[in-house]
CSV table of C-alpha atoms in Angstrom, one decimal:
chain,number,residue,atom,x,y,z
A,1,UNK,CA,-6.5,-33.0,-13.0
A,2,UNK,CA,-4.6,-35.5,-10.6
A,3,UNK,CA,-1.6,-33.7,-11.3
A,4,UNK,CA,-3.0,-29.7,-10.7
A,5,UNK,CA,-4.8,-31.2,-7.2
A,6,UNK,CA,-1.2,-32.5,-5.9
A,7,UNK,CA,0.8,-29.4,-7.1
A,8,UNK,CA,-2.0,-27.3,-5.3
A,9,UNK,CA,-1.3,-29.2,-2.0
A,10,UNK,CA,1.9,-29.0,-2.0
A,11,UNK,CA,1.8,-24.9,-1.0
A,12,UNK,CA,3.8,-23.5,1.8
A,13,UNK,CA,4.3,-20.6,3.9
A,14,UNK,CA,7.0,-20.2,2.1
A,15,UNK,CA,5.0,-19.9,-1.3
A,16,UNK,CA,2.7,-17.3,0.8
A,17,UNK,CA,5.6,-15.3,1.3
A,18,UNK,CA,6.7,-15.3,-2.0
A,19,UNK,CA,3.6,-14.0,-3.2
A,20,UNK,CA,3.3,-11.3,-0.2
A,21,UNK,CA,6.1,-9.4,-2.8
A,22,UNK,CA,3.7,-8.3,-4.9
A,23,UNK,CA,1.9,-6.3,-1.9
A,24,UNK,CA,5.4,-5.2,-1.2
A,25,UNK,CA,5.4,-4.3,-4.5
A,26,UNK,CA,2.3,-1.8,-4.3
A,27,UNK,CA,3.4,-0.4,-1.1
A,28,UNK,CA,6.5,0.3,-2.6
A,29,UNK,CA,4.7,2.6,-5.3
A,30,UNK,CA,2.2,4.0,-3.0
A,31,UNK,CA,5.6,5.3,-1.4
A,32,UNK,CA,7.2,6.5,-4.6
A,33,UNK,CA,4.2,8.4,-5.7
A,34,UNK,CA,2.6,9.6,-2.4
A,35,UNK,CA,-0.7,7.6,-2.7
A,36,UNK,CA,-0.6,7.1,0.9
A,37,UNK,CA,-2.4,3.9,0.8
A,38,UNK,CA,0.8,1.8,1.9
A,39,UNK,CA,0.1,1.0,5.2
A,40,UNK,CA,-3.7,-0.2,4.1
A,41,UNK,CA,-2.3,-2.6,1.8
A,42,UNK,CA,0.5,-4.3,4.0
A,43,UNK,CA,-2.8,-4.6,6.9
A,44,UNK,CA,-5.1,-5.6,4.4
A,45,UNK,CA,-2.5,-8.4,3.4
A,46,UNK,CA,-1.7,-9.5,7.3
A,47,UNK,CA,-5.2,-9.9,7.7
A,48,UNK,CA,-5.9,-12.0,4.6
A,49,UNK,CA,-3.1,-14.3,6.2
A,50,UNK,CA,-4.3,-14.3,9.4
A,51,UNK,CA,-8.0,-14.7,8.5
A,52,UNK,CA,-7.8,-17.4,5.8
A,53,UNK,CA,-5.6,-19.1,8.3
A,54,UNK,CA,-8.2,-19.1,11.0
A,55,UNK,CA,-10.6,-19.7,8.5
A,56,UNK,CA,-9.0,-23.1,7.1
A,57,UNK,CA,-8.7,-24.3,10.9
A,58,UNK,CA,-11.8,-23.7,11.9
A,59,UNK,CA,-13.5,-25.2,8.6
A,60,UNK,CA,-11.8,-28.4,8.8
A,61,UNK,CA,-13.5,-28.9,12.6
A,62,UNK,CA,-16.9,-28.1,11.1
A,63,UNK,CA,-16.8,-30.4,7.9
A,64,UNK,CA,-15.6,-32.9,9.9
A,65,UNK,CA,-18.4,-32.7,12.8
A,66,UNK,CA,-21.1,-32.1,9.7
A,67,UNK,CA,-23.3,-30.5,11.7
A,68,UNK,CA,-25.9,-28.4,10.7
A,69,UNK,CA,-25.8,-26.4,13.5
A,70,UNK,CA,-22.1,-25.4,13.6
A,71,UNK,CA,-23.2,-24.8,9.8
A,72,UNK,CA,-26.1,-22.1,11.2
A,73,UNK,CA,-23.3,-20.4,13.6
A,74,UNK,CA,-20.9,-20.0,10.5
A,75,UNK,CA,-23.0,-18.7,8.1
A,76,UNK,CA,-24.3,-15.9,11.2
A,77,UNK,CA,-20.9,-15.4,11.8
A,78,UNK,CA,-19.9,-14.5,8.6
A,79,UNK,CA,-22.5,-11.9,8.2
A,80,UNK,CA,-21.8,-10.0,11.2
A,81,UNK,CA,-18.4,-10.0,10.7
A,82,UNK,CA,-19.7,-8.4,6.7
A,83,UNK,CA,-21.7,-6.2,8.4
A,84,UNK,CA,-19.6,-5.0,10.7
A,85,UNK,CA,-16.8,-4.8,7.7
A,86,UNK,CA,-19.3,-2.3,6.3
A,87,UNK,CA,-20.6,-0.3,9.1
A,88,UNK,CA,-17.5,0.3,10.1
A,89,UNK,CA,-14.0,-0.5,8.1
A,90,UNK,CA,-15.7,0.6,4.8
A,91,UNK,CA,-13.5,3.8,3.2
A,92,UNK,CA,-16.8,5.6,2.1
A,93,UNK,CA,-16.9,9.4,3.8
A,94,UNK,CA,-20.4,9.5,4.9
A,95,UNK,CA,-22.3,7.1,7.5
A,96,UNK,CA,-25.8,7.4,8.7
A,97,UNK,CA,-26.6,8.4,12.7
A,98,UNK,CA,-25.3,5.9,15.3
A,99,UNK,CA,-23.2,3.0,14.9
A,100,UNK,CA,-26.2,0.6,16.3
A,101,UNK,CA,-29.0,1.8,13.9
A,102,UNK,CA,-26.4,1.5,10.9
A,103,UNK,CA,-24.7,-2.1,11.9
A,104,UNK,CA,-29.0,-3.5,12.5
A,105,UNK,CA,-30.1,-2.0,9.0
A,106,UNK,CA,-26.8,-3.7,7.5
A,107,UNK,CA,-27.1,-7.1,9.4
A,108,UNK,CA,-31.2,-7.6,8.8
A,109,UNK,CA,-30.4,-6.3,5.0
A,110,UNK,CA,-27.3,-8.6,4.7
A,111,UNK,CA,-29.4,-11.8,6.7
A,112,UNK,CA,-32.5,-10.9,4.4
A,113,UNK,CA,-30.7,-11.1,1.8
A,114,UNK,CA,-28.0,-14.2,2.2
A,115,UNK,CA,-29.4,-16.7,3.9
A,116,UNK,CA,-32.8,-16.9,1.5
A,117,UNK,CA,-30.6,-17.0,-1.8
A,118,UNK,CA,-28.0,-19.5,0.0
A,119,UNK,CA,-30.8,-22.3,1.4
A,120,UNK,CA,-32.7,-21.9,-2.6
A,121,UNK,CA,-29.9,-21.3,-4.9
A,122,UNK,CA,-27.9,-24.4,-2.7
A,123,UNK,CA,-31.5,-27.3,-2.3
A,124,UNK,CA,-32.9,-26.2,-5.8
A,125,UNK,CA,-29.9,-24.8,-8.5
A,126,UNK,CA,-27.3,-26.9,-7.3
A,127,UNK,CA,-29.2,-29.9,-5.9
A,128,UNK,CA,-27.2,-30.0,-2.5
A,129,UNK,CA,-29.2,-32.6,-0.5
A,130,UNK,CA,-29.3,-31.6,2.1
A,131,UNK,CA,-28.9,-27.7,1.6
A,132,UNK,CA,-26.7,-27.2,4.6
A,133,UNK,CA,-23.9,-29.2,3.8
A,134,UNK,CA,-20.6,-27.7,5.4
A,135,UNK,CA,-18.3,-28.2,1.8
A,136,UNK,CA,-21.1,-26.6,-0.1
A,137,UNK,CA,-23.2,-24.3,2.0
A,138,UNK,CA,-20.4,-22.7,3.8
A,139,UNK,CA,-18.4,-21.4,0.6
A,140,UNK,CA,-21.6,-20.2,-0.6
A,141,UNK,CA,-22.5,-17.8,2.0
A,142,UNK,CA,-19.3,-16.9,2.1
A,143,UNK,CA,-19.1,-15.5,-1.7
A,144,UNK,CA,-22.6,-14.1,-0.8
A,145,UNK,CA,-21.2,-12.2,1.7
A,146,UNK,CA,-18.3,-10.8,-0.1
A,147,UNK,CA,-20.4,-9.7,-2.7
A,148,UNK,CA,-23.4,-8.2,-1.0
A,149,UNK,CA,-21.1,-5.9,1.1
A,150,UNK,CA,-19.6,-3.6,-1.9
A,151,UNK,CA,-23.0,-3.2,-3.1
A,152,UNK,CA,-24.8,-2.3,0.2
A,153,UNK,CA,-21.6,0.5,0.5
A,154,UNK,CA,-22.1,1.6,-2.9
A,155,UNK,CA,-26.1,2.2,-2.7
A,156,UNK,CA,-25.8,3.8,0.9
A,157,UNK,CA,-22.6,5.8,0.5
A,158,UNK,CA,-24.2,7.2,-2.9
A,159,UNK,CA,-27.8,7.7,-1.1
A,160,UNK,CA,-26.1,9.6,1.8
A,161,UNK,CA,-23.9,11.9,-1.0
A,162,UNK,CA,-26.9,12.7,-2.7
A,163,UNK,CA,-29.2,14.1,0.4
A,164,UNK,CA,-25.6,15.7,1.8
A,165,UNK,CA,-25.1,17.4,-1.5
A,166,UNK,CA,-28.2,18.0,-3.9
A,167,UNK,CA,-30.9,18.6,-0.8
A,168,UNK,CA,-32.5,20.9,-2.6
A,169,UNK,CA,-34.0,18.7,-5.5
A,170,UNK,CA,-35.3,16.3,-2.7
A,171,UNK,CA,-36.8,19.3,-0.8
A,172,UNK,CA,-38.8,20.6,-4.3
A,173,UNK,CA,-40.1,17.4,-4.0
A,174,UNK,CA,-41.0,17.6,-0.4
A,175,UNK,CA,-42.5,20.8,-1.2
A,176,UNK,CA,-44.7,19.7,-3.4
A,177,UNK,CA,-46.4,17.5,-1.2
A,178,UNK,CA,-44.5,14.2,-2.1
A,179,UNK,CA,-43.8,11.7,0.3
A,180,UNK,CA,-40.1,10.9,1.3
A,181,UNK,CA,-39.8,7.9,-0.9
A,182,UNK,CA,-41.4,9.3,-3.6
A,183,UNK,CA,-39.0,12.8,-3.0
A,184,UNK,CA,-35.8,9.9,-3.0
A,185,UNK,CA,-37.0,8.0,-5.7
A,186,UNK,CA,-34.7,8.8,-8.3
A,187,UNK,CA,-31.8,9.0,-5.8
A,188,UNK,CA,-32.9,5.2,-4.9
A,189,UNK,CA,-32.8,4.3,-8.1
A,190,UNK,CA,-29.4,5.8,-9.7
A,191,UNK,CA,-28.3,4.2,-6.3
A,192,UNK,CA,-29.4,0.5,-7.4
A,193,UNK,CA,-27.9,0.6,-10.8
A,194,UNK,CA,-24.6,1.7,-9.3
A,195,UNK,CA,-25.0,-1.5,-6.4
A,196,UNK,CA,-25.8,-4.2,-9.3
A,197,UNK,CA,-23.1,-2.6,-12.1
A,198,UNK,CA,-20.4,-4.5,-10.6
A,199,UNK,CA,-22.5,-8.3,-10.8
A,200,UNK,CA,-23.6,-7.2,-14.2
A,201,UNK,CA,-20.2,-6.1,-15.6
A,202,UNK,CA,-19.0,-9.5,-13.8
A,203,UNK,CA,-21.4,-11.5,-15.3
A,204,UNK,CA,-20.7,-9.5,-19.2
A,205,UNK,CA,-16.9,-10.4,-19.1
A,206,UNK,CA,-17.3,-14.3,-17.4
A,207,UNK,CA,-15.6,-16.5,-19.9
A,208,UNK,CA,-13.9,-14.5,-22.7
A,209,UNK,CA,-12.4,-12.4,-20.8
A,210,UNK,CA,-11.7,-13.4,-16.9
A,211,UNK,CA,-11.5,-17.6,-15.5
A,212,UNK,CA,-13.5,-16.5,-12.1
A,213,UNK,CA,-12.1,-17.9,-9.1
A,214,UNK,CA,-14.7,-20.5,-8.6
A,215,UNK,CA,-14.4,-22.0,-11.8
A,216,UNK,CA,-10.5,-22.0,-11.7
A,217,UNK,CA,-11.0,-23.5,-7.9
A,218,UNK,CA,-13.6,-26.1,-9.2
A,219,UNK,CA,-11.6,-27.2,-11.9
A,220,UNK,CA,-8.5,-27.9,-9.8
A,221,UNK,CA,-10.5,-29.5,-7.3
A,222,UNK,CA,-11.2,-32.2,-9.6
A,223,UNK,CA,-14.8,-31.1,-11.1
A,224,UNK,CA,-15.0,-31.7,-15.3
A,225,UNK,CA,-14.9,-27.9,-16.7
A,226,UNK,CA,-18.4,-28.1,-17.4
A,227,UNK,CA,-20.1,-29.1,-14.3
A,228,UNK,CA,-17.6,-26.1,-13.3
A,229,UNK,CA,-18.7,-23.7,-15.5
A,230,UNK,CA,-22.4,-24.4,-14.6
A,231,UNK,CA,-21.6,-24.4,-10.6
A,232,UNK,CA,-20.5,-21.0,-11.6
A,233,UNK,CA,-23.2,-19.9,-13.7
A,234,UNK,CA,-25.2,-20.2,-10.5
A,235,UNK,CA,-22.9,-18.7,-8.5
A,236,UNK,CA,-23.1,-15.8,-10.4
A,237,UNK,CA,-27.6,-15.4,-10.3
A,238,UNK,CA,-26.9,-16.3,-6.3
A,239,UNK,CA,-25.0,-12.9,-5.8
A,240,UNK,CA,-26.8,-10.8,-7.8
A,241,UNK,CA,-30.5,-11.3,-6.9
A,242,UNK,CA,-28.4,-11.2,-3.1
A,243,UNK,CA,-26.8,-8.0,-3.8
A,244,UNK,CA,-29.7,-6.6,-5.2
A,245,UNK,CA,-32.3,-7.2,-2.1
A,246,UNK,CA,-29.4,-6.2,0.6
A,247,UNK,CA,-29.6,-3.0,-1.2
A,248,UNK,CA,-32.9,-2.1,-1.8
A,249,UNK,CA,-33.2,-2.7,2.4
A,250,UNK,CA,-30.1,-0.8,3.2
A,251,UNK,CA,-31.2,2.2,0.9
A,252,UNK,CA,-35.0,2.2,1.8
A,253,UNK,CA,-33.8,2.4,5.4
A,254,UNK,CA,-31.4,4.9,4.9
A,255,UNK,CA,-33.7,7.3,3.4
A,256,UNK,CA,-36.2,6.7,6.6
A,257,UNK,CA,-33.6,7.6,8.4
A,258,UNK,CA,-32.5,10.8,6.8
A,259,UNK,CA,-35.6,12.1,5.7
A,260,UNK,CA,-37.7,11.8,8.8
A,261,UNK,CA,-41.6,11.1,9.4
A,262,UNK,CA,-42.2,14.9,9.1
A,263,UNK,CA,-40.8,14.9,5.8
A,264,UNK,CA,-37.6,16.6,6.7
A,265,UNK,CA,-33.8,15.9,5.5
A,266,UNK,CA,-32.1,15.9,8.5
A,267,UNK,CA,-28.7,16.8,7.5
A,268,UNK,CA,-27.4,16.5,11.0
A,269,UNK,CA,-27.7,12.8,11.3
A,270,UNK,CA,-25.2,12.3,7.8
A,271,UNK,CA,-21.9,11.8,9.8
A,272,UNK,CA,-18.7,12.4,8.0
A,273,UNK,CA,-16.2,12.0,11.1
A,274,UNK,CA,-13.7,8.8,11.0
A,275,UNK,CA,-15.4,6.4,13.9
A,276,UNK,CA,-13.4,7.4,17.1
A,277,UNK,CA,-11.8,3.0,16.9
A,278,UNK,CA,-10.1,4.0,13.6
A,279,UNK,CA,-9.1,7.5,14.6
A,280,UNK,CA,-7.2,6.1,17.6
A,281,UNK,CA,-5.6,4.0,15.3
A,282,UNK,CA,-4.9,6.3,12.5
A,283,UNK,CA,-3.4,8.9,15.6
A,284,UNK,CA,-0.8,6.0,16.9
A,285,UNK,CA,0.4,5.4,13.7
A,286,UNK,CA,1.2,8.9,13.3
A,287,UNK,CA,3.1,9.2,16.6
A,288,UNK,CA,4.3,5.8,15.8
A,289,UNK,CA,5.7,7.2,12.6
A,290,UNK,CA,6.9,10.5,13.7
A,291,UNK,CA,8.7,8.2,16.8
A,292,UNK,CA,10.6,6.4,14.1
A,293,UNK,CA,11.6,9.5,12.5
A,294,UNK,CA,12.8,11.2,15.1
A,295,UNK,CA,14.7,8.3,15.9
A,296,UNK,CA,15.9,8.3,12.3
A,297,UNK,CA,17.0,12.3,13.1
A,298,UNK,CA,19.0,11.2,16.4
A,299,UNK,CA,20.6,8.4,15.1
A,300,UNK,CA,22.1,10.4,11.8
A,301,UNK,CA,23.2,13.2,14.2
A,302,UNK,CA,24.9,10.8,16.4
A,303,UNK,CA,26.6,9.5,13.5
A,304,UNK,CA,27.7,12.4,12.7
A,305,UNK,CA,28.9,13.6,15.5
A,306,UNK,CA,30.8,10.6,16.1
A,307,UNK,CA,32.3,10.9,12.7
A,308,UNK,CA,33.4,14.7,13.8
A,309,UNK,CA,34.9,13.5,17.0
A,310,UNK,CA,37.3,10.4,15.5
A,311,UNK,CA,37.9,13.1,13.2
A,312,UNK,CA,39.5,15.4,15.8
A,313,UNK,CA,41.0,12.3,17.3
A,314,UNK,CA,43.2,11.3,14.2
A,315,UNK,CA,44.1,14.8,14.2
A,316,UNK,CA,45.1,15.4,17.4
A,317,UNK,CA,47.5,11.7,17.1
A,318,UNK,CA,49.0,13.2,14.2
C-alpha cells in the first residue's frame, strides 16, 4: 500500500501530458470520421486541467484552515457551478423559458437534494464526527454533484421532448378534466426511470465488472479494501436517493412551467435556440476556422507561385 501511495505522488505534468494523447486520440477520430465533436473534447480536456488544478490549490487552503465555514462556501460553490453546468453547458436541445427561472429550479432542486444526503449519509453512514469535515465532506458533495446533474438533464430534457412532441396525449388528458400533474403523470414517470437508470445500472455492475473510482482512490490512499468497499457502498445509496429527489423537483417544476395554471401547454416557452454565450462562441470559432483556412489557401498559392517564378528564373539563366 506504502508502495502504490509513493508511486501515486510521484505524478507530473509531464505524466498529464502523456495521458492528454488519448484525448488527442479521439479528436483525431472525430476528424477522420466527421463526428464533429473534436473541438468539445480538446475544451473539455483543458478544462479538466485547469479546473482540478484550481481545485487541488484551493482544497489544500481549506483542509488546512478546517473550517466549517469555508466548508459551507465550497459545498455552495460547487452546486452553482453544477447548476449552472446544467442550465446552460448541457448538450440537450430543449430548455425551459428564461435562463433565471431554469438556473433557480436547478440550484433549489440540486441544494434540496445535496446538501440533506451529504450532512446524513456523512454524521450517520460513514460516522464522520463532525459531518463537515473538509477531507470527507468536501469530496462528498462533490460526487453528489457530478451525479445529480446527468440525471436532472436527463428527466428535464426528456419532460420537455415529450410536451414538444406528443402534446396531444397530454391535451386528451387536459380535456378530460385532469389536472396538469395528473395529464404529465406518465411523462413524469418514464422521466424518473430514465434519471435513476444510470445509478442503478452503476450500482448492478459495482464489483464484477467495474473497480469505481472511489474504491480504487480509497485503496491507494491507504484504506484496507474493505473499509473501501463499504465507503463505497455508501457512496453509491448517497447519489441515488440525491439523484432521485433533484429530479423529481426539477421535473415537477418543469411541468408547472409548461403546462400553466389554466391547464394549457405552452409550447412557446420550450426554447430550442443555442443560449446567445455559446452561439458567440460557436460563431468565432467558425471565423476562426475559416481564418485559418484561408490562410491555409494563401499560403499554398504563394508557394506555388514562388515555385513557378524560380522556375522561370532557372530558365531564363540557362
Amino acid at each position: 500500500m506504502d508502495t502504490a501511495t509513493k508511486t501515486a505522488s510521484t505524478l507530473t505534468w509531464f505524466n498529464v501530458g502523456l495521458a492528454f494523447s488519448f484525448i488527442a486520440l479521439n479528436a483525431v477520430i472525430s476528424k477522420i470520421y466527421h463526428l464533429g465533436i473534436g473541438v468539445d473534447l480538446v475544451t473539455a480536456a483543458v478544462r479538466c486541467i485547469v479546473q482540478l488544478a484550481l481545485v487541488a490549490s484551493l482544497l489544500q487552503s481549506v483542509f488546512e484552515t478546517n473550517n466549517p465555514w469555508a466548508v459551507a462556501g465550497i459545498a455552495l460553490l460547487l452546486n452553482i457551478l453544477g447548476t449552472f453546468e446544467t442550465g446552460a453547458r448541457n448538450k440537450s436541445k430543449r430548455r425551459h423559458e428564461r435562463m433565471a427561472r431554469l438556473f433557480r429550479s436547478v440550484l433549489f432542486g440540486m441544494l434540496g437534494s445535496t446538501i440533506p444526503v451529504s450532512i446524513i449519509g456523512a454524521r450517520y453512514a460513514m460516522s464522520v464526527d463532525p459531518f463537515w469535515t473538509p477531507s470527507q465532506y468536501i469530496p462528498i458533495v462533490g460526487m453528489l454533484c457530478g451525479s445529480t446533474i446527468s440525471g436532472v438533464v436527463v428527466s428535464v430534457s426528456y419532460v420537455l421532448k415529450e410536451l414538444k412532441e406528443n402534446r396531444d396525449k397530454v391535451e386528451v388528458y387536459l380535456a378530460y378534466g385532469a389536472t396538469r400533474m395528473e395529464a404529465c403523470k406518465p411523462i413524469a414517470i418514464e422521466a424518473l426511470i430514465l434519471a435513476l437508470t444510470p445509478p442503478i445500472n452503476q450500482m448492478s455492475v459495482l464489483g464484477i465488472i467495474a473497480i469505481p473510482g472511489m474504491m480504487t482512490g480509497a485503496i491507494l490512499g491507504g484504506s484496507s479494501v474493505e473499509q473501501a468497499a463499504k465507503m463505497q457502498m455508501i457512496i453509491m445509496f448517497m447519489i441515488s436517493a440525491s439523484s432521485g429527489l433533484a429530479s423529481i423537483f426539477t421535473t415537477a417544476y418543469a411541468i408547472s412551467i409548461i403546462v400553466d395554471d389554466e391547464h394549457r401547454i405552452r409550447s412557446d416557452r420550450i426554447h430550442s435556440q443555442p443560449l446567445a454565450l455559446w452561439a458567440e462562441r460557436d460563431r468565432i470559432l467558425r471565423s476562426a476556422k475559416a481564418s485559418m483556412g484561408r490562410a491555409y489557401l494563401n499560403a499554398r498559392a504563394w508557394r506555388s507561385r514562388t515555385g513557378v517564378e524560380e522556375e522561370v528564373l532557372l530558365e531564363t539563366r540557362r
